[in-house]
Coordinates of N, CA, C and O in Angstrom, one line a residue:
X1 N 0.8 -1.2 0.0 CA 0.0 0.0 0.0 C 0.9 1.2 0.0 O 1.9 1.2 0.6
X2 N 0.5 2.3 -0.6 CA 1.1 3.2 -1.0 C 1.2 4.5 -0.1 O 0.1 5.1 -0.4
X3 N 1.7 5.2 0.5 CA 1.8 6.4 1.0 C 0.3 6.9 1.1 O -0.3 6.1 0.4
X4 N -0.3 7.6 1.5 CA -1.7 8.6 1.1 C -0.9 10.5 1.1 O 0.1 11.0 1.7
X5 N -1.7 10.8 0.6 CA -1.1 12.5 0.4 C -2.3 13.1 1.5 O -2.6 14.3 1.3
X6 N -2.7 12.5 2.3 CA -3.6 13.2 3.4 C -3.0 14.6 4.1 O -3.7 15.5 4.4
X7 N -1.6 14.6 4.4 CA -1.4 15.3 5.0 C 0.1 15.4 5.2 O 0.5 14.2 5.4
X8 N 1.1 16.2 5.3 CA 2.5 16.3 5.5 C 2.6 16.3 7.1 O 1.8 16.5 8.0
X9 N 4.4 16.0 7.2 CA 4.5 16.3 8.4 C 5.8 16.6 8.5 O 6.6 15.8 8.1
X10 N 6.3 18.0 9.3 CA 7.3 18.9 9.2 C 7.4 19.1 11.0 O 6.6 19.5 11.9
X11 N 8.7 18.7 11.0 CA 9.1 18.6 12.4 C 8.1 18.4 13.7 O 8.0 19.1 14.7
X12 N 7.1 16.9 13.3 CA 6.1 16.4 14.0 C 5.0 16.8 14.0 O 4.1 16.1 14.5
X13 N 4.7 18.1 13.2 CA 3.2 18.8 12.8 C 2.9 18.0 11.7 O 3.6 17.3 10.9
X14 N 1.6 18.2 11.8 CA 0.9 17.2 10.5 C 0.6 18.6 9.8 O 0.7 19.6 10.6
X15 N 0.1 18.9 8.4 CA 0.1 19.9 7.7 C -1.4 19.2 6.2 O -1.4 18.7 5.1
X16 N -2.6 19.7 7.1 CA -3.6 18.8 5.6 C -3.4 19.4 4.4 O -3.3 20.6 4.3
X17 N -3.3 18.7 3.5 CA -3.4 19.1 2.1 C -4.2 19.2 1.2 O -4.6 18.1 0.8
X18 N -4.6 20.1 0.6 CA -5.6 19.9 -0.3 C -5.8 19.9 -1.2 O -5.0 20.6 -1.8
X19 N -6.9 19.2 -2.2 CA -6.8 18.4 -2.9 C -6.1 19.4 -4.6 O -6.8 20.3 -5.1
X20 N -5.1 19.0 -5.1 CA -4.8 19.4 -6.3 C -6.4 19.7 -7.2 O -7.4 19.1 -7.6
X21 N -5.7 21.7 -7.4 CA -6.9 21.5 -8.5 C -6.4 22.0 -10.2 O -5.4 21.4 -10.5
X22 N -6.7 22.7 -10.9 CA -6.7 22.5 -12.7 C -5.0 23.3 -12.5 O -3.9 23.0 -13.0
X23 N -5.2 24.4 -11.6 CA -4.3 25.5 -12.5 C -2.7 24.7 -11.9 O -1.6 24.8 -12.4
X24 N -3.0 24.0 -10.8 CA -2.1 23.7 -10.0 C -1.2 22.8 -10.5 O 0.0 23.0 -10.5
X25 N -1.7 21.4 -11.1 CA -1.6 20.5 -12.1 C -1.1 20.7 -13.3 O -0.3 19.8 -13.7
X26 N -1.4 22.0 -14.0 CA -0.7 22.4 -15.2 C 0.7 22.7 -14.9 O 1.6 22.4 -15.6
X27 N 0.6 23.4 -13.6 CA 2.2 24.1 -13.4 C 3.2 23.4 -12.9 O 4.4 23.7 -13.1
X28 N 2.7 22.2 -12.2 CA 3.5 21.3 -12.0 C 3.6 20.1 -13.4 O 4.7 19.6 -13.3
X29 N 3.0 19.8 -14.2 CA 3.3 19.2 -15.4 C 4.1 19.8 -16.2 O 5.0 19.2 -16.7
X30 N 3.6 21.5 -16.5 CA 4.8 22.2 -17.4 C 6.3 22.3 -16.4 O 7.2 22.8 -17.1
X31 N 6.7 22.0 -15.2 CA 8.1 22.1 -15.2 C 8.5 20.7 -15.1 O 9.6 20.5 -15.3
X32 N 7.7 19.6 -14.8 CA 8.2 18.2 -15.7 C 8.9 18.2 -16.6 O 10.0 17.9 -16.8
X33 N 7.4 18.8 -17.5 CA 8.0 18.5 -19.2 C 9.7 19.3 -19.2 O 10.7 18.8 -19.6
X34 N 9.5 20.3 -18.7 CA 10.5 20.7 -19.5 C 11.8 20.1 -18.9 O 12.8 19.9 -19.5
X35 N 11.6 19.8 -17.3 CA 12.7 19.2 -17.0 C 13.3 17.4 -17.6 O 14.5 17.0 -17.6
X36 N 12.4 16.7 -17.9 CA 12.3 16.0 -18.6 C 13.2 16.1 -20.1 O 14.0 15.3 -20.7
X37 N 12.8 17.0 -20.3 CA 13.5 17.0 -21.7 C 14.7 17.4 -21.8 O 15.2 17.5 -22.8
X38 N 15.3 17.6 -20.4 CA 16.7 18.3 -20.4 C 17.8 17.3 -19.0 O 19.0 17.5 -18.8
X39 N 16.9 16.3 -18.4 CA 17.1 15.1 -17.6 C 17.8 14.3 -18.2 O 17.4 13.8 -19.2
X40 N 19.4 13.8 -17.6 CA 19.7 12.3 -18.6 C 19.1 11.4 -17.6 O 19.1 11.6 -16.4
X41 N 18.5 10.5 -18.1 CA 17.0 9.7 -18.2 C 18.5 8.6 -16.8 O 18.3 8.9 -15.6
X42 N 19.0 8.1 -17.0 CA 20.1 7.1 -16.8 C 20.7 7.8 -15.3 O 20.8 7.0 -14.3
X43 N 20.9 8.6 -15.2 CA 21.4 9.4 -14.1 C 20.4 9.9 -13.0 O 20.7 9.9 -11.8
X44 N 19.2 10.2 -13.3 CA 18.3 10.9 -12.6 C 17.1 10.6 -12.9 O 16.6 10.5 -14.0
X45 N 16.5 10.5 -11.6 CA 14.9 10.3 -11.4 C 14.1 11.2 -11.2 O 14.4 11.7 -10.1
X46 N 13.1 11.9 -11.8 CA 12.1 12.5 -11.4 C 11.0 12.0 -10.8 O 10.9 10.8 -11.1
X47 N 10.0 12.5 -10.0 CA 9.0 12.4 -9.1 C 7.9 13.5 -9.3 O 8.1 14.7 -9.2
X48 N 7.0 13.1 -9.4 CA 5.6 14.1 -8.7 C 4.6 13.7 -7.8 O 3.7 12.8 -8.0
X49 N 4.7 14.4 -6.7 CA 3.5 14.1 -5.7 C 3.8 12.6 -4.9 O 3.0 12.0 -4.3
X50 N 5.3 12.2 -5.1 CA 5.9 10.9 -4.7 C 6.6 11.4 -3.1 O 7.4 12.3 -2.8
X51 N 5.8 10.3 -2.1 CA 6.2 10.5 -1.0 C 7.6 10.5 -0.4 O 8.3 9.5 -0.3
X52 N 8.1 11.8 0.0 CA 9.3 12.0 0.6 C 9.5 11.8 2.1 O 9.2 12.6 3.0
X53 N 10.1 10.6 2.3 CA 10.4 10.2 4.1 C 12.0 10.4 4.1 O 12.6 9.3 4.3
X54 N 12.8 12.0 3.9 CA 14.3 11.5 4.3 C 15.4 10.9 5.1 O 15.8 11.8 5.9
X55 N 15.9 10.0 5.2 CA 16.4 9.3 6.0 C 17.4 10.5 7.0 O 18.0 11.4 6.5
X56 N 17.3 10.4 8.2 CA 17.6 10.9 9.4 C 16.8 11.6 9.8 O 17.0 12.0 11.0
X57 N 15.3 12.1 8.9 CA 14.8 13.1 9.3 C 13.2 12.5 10.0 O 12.3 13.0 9.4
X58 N 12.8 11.8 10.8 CA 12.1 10.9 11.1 C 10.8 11.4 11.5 O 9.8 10.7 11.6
X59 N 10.7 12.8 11.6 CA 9.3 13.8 12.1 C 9.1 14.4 10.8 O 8.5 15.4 10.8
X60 N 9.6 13.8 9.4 CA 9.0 14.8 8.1 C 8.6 13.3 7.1 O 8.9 12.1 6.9
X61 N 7.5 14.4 6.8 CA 7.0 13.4 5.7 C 6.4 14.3 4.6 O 5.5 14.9 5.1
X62 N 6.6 14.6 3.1 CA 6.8 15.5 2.6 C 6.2 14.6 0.9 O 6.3 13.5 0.5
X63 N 5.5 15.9 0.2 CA 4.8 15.1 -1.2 C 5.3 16.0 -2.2 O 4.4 16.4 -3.0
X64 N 6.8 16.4 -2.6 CA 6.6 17.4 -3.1 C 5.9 17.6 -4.6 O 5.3 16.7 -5.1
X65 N 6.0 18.6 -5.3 CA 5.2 18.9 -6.1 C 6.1 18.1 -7.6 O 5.7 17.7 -8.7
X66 N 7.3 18.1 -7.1 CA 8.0 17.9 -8.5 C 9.5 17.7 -7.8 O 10.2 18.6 -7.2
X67 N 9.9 16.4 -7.9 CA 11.8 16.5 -7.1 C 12.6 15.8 -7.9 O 12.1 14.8 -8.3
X68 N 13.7 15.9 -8.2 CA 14.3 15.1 -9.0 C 16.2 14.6 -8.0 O 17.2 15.2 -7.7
X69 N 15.7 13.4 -8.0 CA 16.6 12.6 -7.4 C 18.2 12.1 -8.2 O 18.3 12.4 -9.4
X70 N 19.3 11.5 -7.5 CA 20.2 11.0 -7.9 C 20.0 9.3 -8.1 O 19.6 8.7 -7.1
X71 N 20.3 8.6 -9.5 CA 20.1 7.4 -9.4 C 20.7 6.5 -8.7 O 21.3 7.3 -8.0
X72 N 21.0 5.4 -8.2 CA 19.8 4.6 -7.6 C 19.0 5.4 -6.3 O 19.5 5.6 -5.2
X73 N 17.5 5.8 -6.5 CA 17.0 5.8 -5.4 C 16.6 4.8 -4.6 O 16.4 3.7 -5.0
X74 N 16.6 5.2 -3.2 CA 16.5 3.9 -2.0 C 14.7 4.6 -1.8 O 14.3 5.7 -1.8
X75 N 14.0 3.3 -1.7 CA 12.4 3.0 -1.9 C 12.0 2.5 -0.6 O 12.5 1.4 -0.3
X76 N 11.3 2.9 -0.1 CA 10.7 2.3 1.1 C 9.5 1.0 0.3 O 9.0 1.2 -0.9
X77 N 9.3 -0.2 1.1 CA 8.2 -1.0 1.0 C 7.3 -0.5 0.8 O 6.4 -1.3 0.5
X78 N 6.8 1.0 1.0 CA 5.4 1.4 0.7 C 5.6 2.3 -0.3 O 4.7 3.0 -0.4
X79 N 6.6 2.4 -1.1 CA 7.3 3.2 -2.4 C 7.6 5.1 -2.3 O 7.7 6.0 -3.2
X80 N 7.8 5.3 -0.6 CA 8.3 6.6 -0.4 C 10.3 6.4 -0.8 O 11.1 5.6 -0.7
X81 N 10.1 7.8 -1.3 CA 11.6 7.8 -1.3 C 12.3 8.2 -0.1 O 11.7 8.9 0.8
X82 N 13.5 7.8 0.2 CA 14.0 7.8 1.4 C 15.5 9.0 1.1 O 16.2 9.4 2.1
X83 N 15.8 9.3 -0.4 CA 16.7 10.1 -0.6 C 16.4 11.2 -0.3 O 15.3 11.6 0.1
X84 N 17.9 12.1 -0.4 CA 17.7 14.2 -0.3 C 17.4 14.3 -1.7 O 18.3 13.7 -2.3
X85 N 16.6 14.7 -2.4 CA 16.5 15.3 -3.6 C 17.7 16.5 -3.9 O 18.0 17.4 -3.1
X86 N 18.1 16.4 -5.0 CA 18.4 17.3 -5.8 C 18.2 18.6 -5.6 O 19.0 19.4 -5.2
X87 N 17.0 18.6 -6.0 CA 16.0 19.5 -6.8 C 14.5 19.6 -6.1 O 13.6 18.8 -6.4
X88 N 14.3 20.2 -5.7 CA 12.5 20.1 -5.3 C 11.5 21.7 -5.7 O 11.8 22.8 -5.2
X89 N 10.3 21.6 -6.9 CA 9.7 22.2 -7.3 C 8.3 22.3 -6.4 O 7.6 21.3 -6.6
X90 N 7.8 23.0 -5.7 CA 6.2 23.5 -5.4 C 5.9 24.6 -5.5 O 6.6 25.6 -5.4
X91 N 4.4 24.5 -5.9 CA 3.1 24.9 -6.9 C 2.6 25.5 -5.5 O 2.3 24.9 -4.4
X92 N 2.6 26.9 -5.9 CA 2.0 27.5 -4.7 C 0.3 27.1 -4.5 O -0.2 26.8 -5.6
X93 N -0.2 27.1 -3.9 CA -2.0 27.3 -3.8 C -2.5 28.4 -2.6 O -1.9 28.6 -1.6
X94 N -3.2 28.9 -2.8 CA -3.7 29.7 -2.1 C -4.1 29.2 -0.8 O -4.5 30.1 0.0
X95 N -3.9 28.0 -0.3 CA -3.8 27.5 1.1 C -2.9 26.9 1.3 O -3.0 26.3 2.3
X96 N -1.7 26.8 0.6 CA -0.1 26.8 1.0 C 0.8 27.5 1.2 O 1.9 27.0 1.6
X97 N 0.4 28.9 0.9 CA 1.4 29.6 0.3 C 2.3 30.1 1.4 O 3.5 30.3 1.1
X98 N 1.9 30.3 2.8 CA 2.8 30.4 4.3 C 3.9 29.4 3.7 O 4.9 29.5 3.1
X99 N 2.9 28.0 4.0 CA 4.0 26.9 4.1 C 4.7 26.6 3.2 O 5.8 26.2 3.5
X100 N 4.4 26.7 2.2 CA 5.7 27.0 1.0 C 6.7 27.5 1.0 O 7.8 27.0 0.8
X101 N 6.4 28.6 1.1 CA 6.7 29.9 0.9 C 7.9 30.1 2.7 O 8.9 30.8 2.5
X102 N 7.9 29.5 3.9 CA 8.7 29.9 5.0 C 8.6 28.5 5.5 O 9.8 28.0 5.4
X103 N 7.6 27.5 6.0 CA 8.3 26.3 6.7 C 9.3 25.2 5.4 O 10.5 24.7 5.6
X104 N 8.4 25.1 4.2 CA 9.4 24.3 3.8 C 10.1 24.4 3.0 O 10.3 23.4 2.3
X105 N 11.0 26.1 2.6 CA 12.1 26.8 2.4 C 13.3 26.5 3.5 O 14.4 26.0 3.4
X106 N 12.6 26.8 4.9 CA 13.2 26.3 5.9 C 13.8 25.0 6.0 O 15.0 24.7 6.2
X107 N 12.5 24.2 5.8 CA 13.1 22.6 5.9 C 13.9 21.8 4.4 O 14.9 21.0 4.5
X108 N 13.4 22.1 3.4 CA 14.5 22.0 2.4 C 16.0 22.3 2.4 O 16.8 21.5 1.8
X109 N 16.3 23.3 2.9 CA 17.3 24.2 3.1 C 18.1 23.1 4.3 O 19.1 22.5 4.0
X110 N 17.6 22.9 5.7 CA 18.1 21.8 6.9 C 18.2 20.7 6.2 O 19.1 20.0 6.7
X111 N 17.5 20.1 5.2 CA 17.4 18.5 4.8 C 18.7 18.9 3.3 O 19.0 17.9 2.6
X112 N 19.1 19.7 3.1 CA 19.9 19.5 2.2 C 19.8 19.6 0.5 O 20.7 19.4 -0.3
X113 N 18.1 20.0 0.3 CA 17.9 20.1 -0.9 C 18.7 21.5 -1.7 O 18.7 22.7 -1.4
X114 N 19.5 20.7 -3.2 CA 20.4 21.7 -3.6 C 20.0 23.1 -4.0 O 20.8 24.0 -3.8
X115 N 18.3 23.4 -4.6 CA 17.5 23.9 -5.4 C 16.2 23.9 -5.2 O 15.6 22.8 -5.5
X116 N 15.6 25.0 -4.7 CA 14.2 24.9 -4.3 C 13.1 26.3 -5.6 O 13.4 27.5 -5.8
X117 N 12.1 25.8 -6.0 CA 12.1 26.8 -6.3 C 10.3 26.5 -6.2 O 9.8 25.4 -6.3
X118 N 9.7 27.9 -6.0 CA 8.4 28.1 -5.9 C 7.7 28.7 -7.2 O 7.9 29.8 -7.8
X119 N 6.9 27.9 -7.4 CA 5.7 28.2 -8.7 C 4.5 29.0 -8.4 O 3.7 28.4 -7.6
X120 N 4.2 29.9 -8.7 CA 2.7 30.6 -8.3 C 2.3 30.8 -9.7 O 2.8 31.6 -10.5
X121 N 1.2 29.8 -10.1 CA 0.6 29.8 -11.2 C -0.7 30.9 -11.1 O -1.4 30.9 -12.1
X122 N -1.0 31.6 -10.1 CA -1.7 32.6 -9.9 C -1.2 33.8 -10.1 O -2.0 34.6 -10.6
X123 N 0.1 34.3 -9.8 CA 1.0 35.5 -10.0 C 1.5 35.3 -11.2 O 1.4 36.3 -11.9
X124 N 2.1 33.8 -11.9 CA 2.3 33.6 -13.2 C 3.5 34.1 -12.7 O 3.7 35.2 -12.9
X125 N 4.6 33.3 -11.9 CA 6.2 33.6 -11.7 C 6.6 32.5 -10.7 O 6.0 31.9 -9.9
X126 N 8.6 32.5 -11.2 CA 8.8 31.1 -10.7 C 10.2 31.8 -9.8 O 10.9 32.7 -10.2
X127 N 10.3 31.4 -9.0 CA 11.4 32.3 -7.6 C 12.4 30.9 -7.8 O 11.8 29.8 -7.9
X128 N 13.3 30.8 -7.7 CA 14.6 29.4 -7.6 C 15.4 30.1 -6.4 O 15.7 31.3 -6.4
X129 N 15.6 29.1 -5.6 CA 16.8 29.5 -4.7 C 17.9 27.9 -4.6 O 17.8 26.7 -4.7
X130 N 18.8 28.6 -4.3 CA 20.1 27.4 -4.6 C 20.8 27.5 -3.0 O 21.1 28.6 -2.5
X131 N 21.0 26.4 -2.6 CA 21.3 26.4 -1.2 C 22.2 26.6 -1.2 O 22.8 26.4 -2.3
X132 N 23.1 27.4 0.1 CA 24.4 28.2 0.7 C 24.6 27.1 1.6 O 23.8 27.0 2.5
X133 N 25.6 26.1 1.6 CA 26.2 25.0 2.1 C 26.6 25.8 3.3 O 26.2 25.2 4.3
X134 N 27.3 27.0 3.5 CA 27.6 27.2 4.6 C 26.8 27.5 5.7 O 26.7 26.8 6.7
X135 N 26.0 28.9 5.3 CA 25.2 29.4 6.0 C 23.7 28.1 6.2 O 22.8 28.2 7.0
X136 N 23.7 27.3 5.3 CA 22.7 26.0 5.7 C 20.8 26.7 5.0 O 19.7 26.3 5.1
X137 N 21.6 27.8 4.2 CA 20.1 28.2 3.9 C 20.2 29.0 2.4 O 21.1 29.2 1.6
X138 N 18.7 29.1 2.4 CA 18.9 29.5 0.5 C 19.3 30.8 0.5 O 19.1 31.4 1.5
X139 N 20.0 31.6 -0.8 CA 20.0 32.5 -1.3 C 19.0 32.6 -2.3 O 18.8 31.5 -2.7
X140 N 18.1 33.8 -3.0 CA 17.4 33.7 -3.7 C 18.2 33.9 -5.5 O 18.5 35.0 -6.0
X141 N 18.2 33.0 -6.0 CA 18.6 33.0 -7.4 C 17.8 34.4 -8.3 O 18.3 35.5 -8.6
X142 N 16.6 34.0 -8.5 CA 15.8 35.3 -9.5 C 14.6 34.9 -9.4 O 14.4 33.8 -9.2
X143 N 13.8 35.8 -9.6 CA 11.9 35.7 -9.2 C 12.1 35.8 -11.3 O 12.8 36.6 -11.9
X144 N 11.3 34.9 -11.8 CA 11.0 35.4 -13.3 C 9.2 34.7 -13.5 O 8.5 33.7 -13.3
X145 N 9.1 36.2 -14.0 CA 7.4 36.7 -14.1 C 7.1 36.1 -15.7 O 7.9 36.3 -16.7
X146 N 5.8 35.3 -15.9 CA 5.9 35.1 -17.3 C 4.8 36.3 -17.8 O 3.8 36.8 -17.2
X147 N 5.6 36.7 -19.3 CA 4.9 38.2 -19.7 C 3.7 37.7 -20.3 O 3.5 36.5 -20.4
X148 N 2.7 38.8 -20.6 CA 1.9 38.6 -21.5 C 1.8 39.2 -23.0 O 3.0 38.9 -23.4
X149 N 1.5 39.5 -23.6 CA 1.0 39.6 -25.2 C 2.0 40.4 -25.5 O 3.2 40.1 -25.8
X150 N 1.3 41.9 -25.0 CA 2.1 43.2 -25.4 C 3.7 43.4 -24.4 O 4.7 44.0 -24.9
X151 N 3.7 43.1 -23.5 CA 4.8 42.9 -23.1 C 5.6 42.4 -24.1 O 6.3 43.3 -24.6
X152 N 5.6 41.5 -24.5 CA 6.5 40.5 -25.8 C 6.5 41.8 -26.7 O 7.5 42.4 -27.0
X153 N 5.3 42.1 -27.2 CA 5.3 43.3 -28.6 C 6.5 43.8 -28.1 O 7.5 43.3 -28.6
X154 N 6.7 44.7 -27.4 CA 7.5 45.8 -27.3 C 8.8 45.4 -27.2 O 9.6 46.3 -27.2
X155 N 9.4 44.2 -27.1 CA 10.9 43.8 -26.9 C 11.1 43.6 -28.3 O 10.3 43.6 -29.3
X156 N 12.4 43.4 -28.2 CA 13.3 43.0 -30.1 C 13.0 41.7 -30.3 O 12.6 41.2 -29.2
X157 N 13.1 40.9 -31.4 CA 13.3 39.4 -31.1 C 14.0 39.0 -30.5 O 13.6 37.9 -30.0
X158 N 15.2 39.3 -30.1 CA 16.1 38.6 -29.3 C 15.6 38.7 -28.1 O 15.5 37.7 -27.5
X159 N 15.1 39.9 -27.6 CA 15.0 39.4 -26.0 C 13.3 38.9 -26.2 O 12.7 39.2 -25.2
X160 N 12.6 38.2 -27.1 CA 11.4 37.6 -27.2 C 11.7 36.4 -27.2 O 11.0 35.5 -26.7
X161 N 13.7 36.3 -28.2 CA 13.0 34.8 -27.7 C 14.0 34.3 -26.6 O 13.9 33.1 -26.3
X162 N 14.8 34.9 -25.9 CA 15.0 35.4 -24.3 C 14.2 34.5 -23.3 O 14.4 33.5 -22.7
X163 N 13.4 35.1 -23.5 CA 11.8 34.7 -22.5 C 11.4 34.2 -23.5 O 11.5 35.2 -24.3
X164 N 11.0 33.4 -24.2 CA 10.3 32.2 -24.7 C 11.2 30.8 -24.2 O 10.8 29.7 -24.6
X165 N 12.2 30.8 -23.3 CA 12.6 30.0 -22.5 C 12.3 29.8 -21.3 O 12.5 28.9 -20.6
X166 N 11.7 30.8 -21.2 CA 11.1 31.0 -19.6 C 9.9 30.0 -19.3 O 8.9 30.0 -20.1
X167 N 9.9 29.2 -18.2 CA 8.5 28.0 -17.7 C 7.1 28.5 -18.5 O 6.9 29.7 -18.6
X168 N 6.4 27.8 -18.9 CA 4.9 28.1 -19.1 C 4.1 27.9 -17.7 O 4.1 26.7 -17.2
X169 N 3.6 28.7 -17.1 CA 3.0 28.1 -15.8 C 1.7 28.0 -16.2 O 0.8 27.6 -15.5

């Protein structure tokens, strides 16, 4: 039997979650794909919504939105991952966004994840932060806003197609 996504748990707090809805789903599928397509398949695992139990950390239990691991991952019997990710992507929602956004910046940052970065498919912008080995916590990499129409009009092609690299959220 499989993990349930009922609810996280971050230094012994339980945290309910609610239920994925349309816009949420998209934003985490479009940084799949694209991470997917730029993944050596052979070296690294990707995840969505795959239970995270990291080893030493015994009061967390974590679903992130999107994490991409180092190959071989170690699998618990109920198929949680038991590695530090990489990489871990979440999809803000309007009833996460505290916890996103300050406890598990926090706890990513203590568990060792290299790259954290937050999606708000509502603001339409993606914030990355890359962990400071020393200080044990993130610095913020860059907040990038996706434009719309006329925005695009008014740049040259070059910086159009600039940002046509930028996530579709």
């Amino acid at each position: 039997m499989l993990e349930t996504r009922e609810y996280e748990v971050i230094g012994g707090r339980k945290y309910t979650m609610s239920p994925t809805n349309f816009f949420h789903y998209v934003a985490s599928d479009n940084i799949s794909a694209i991470l997917k397509a730029h993944l050596n398949k052979a070296e690294y695992q990707l995840t969505q919504d795959v239970c995270l139990i990291p080893a030493g950390f015994s009061s967390v239990k974590l679903f992130p939105d999107v994490a991409v691991f180092k190959k071989p991952c170690h699998i618990t019997a109920k198929g949680a991952v038991t590695d530090i990710p990489l990489f871990v992507a979440e999809v803000i929602s309007p009833s996460s966004r505290a916890k996103d956004t300050n406890v598990k910046l926090k706890l990513y940052a203590e568990i060792g994840v290299g790259e954290y970065w937050l999606a708000d498919p509502y603001g339409k912008y993606v914030t990355s932060y890359r962990l400071n080995r020393e200080t044990e916590s993130y610095d913020c990499i860059c907040t990038t806003q996706k434009l719309d129409e006329e925005d695009l009009s008014d740049m040259s092609p070059e910086e159009r197609a600039e940002h046509s690299q930028v996530i579709k959220l």
